[in-house]
PDB file of C-alpha atoms in Angstrom:
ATOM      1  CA  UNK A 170      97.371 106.348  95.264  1.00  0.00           C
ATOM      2  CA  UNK A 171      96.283 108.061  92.367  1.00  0.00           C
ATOM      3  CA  UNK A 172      93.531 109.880  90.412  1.00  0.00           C
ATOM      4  CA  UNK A 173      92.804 109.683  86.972  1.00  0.00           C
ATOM      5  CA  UNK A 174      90.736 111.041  84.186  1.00  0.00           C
ATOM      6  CA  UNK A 175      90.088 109.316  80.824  1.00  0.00           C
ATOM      7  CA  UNK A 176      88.594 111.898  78.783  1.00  0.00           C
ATOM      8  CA  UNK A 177      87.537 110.504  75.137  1.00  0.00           C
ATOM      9  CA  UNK A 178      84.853 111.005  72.264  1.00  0.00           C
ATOM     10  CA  UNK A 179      81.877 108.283  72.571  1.00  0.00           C
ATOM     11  CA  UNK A 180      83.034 104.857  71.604  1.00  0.00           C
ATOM     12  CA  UNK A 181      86.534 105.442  72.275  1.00  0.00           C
ATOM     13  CA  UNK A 182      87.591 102.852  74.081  1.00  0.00           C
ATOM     14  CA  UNK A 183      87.387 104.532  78.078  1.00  0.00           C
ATOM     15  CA  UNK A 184      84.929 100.901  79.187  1.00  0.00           C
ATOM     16  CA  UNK A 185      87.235  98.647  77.026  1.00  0.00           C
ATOM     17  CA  UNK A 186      90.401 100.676  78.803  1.00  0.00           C
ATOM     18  CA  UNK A 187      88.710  99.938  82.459  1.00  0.00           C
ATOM     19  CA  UNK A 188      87.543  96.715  82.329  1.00  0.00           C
ATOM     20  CA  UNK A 189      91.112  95.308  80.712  1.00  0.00           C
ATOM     21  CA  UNK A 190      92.533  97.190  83.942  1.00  0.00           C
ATOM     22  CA  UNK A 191      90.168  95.991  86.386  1.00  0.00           C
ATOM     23  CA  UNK A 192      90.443  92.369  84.937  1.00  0.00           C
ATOM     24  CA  UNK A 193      94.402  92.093  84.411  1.00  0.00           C
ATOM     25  CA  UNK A 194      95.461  93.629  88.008  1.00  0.00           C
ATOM     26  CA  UNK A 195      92.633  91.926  89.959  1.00  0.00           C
ATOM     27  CA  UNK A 196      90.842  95.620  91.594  1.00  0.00           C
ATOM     28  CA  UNK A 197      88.162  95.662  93.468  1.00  0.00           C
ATOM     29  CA  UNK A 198      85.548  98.065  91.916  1.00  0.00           C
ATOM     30  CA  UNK A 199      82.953 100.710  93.834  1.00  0.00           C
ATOM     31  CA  UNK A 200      81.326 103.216  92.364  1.00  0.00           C
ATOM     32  CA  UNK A 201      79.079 103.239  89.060  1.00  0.00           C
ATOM     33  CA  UNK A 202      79.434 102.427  85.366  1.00  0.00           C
ATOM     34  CA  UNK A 203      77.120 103.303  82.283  1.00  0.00           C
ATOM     35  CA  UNK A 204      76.078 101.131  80.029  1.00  0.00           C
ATOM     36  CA  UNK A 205      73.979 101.081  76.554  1.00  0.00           C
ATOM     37  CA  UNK A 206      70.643 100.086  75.970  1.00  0.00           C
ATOM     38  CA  UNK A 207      70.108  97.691  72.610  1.00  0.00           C
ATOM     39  CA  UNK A 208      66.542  96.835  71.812  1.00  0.00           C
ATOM     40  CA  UNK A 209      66.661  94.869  68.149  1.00  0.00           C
ATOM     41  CA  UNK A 210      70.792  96.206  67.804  1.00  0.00           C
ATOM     42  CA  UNK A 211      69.002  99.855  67.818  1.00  0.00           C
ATOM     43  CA  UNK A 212      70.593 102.532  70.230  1.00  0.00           C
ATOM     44  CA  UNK A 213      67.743 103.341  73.236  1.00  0.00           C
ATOM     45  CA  UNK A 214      69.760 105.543  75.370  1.00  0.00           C
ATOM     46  CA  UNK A 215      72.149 104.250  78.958  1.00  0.00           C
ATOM     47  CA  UNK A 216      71.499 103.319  81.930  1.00  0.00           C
ATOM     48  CA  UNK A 217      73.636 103.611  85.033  1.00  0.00           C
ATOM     49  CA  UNK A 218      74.798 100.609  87.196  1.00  0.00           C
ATOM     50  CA  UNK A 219      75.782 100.621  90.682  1.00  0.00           C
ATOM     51  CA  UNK A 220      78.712  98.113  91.384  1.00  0.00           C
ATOM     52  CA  UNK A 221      77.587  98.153  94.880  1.00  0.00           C
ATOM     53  CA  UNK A 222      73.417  97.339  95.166  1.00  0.00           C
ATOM     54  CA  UNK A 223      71.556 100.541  96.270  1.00  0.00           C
ATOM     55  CA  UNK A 224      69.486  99.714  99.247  1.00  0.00           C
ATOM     56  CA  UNK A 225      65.948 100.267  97.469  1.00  0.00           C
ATOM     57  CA  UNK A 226      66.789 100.059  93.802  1.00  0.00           C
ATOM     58  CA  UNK A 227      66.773  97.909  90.930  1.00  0.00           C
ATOM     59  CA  UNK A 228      70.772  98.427  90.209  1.00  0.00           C
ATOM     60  CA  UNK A 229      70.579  99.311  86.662  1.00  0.00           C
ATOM     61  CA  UNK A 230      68.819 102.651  86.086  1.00  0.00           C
ATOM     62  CA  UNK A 231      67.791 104.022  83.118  1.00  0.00           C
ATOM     63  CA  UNK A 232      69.591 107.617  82.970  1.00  0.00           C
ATOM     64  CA  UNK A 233      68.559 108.407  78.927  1.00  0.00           C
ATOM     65  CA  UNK A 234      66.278 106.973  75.895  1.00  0.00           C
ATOM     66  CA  UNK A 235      66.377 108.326  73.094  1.00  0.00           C
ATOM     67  CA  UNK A 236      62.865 108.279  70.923  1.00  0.00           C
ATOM     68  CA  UNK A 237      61.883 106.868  67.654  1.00  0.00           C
ATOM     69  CA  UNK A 238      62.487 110.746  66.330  1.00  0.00           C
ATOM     70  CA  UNK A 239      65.923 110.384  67.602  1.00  0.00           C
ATOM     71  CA  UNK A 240      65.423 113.067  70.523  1.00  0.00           C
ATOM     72  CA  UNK A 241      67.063 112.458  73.397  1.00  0.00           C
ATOM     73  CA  UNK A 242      65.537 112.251  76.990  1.00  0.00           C
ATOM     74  CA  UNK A 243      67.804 113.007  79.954  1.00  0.00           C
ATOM     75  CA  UNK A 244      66.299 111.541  83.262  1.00  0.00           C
ATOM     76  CA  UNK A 245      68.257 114.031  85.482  1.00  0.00           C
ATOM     77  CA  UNK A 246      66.499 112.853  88.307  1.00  0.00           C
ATOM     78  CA  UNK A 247      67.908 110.079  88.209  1.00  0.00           C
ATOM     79  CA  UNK A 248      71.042 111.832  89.268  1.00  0.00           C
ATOM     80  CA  UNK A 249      69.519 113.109  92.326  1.00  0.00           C
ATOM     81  CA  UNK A 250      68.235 110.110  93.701  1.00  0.00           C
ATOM     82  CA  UNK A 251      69.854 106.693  92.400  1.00  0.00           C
ATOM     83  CA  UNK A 252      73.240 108.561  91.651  1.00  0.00           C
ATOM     84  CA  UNK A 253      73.606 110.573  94.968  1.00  0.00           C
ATOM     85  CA  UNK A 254      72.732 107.296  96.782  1.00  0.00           C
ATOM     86  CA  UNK A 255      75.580 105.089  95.205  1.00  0.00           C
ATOM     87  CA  UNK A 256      78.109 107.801  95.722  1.00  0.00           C
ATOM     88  CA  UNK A 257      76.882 108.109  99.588  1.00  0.00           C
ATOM     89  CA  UNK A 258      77.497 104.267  99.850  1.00  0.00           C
ATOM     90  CA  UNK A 259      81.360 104.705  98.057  1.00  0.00           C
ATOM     91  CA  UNK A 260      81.912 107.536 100.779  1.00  0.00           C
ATOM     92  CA  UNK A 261      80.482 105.021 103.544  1.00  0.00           C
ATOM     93  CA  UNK A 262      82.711 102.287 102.597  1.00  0.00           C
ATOM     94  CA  UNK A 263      85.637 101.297 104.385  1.00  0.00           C
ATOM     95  CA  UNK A 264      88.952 101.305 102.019  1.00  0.00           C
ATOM     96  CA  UNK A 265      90.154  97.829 102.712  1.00  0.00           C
ATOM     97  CA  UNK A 266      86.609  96.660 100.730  1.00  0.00           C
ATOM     98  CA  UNK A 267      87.873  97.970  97.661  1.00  0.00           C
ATOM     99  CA  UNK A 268      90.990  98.845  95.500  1.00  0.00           C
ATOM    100  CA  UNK A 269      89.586 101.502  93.243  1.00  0.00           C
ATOM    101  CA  UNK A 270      86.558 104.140  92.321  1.00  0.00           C
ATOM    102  CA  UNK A 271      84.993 103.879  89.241  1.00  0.00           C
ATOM    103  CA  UNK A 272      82.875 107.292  88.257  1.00  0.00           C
ATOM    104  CA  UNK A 273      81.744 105.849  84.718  1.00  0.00           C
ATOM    105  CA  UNK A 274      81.144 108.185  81.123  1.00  0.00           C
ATOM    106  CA  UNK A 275      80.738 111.551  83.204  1.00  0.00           C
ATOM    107  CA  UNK A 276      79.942 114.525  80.484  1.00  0.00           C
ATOM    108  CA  UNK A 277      76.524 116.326  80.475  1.00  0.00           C
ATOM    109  CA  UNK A 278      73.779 114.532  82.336  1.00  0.00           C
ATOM    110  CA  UNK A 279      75.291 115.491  85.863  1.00  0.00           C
ATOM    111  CA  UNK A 280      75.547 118.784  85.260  1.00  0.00           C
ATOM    112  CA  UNK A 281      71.560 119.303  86.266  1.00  0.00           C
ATOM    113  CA  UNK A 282      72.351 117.604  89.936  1.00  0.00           C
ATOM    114  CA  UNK A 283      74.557 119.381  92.266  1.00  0.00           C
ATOM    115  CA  UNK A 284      74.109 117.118  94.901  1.00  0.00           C
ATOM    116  CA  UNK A 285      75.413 114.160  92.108  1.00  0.00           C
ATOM    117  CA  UNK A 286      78.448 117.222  91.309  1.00  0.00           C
ATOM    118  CA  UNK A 287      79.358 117.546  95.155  1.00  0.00           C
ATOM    119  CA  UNK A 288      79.463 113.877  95.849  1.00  0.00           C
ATOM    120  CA  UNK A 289      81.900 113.132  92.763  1.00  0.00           C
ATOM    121  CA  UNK A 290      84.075 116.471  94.181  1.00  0.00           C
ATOM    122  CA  UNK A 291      83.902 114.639  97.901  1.00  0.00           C
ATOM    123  CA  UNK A 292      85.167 111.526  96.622  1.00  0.00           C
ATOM    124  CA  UNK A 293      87.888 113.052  94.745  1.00  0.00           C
ATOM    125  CA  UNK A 294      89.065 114.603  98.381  1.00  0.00           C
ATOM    126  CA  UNK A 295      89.837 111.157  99.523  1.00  0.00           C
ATOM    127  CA  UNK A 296      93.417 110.227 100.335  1.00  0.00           C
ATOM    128  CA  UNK A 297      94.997 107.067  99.352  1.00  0.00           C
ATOM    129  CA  UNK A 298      92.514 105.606  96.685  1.00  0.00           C
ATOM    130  CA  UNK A 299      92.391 105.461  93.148  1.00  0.00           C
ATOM    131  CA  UNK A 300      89.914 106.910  91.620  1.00  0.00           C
ATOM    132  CA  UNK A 301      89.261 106.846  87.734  1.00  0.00           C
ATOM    133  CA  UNK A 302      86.622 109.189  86.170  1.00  0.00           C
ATOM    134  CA  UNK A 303      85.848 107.921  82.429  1.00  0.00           C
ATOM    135  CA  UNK A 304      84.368 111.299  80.856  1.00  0.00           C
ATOM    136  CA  UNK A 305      83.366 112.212  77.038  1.00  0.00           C
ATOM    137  CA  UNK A 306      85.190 115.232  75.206  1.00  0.00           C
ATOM    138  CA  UNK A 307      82.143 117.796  76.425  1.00  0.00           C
ATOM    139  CA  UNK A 308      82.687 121.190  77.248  1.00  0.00           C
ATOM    140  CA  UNK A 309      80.101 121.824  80.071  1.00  0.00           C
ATOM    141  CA  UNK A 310      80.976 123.988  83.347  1.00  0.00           C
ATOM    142  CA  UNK A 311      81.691 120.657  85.666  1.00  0.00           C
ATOM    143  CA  UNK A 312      84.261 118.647  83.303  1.00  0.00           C
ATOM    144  CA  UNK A 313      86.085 122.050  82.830  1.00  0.00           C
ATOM    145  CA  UNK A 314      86.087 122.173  86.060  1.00  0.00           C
ATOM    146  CA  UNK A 315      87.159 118.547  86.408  1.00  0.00           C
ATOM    147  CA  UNK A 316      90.241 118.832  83.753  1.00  0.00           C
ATOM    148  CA  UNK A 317      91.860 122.081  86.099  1.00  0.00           C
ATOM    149  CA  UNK A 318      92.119 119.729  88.524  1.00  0.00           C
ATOM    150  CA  UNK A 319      95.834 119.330  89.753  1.00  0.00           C
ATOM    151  CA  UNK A 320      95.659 115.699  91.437  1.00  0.00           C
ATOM    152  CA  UNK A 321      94.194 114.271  88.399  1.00  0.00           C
ATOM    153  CA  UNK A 322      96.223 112.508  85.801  1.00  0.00           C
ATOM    154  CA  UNK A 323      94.550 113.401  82.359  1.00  0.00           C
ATOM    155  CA  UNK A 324      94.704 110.904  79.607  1.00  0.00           C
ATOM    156  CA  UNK A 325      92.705 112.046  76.176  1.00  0.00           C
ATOM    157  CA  UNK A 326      92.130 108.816  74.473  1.00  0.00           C
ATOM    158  CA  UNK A 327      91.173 111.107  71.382  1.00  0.00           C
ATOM    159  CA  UNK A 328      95.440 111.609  71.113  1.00  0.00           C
ATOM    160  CA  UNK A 329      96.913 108.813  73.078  1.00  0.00           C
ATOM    161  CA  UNK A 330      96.903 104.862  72.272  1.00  0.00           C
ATOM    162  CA  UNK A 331      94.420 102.808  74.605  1.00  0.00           C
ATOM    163  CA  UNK A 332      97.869 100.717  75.094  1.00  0.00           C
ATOM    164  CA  UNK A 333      99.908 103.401  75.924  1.00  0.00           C
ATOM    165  CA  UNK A 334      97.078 104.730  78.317  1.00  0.00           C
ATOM    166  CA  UNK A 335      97.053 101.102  80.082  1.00  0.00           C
ATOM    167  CA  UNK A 336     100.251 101.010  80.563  1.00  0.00           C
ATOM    168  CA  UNK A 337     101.135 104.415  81.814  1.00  0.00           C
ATOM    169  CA  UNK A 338      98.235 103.668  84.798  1.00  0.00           C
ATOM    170  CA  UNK A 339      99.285 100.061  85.037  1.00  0.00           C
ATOM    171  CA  UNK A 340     103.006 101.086  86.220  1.00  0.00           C
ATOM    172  CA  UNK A 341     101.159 104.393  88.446  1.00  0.00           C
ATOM    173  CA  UNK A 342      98.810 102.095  90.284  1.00  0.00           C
ATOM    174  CA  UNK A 343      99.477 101.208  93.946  1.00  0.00           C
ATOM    175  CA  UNK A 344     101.897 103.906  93.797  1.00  0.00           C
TER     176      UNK A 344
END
């Protein structure tokens, strides 16, 4: 099985990239993905989404809005509680559940939870899954740390076609 980390600018295609993957080779999903928040086709900020229901939680969190002044508001706690939860439930479950682990738009937000950190490093310590961590072109401490990383397979979607990216992992899956 293998690991692998789509590193691109916002709006580069990483979602697009996973969901044609997911869709075309019939996987299984865990784990969480981030999504936008529209109100009147205005950018509010993301939210994260569980694949899996959290016991106790709506499943789509809000995780940033951004004001009318354009400041953005990181709810880091959000990490902490909602994120460390849905991660706990990926470690619980049993691999014949699931084909793949989905750790969606990584980049600055988790860096203020290490308890959100140490669950993404535990799940990248399990044998025989595939994993795929989406992350944005940020320099912070934990995606350094993430791109030094010698069982993950690094594709930069800022210098490589979403095709050829699809079907390098495509041919590498199962594997």
């Amino acid at each position: 099985m293998n690991k692998f980390l789509i590193i691109g600018k916002s709006n580069s295609g990483k979602s697009c990239l996973m969901d044609e993957l997911l869709e075309k080779n019939n996987l299984r999903p865990i784990g969480f993905r981030m999504h936008s928040i529209v109100y009147e086709n205005e950018f509010k900020g993301y939210y994260m989404s569980s694949i899996k229901d959290v016991e106790g939680y709506h499943n789509n969190v809000p995780i940033q809005t951004v004001l009318k002044s354009k400041h953005r508001i990181n709810l880091t706690e959000v990490y902490d509680t909602f994120g460390v939860l849905c991660l706990s439930d990926v470690l619980k479950m049993k691999k014949k559940d699931y084909d793949c682990i989905i750790l969606d738009e990584l980049g600055r937000g988790e860096s203020e939870s290490p308890a959100f950190m140490d669950k993404i490093r535990e799940i990248l310590e399990l044998d025989d899954v595939n994993v795929f961590v989406l992350m944005k072109t940020v320099n912070t401490e934990f995606t350094s740390e993430l791109r030094k990383r010698k069982d993950l397979i690094i594709y930069d979607m800022d210098n490589m076609s979403q095709d050829e990216i699809y079907l390098s992992i495509e041919s590498r899956l199962g594997k």
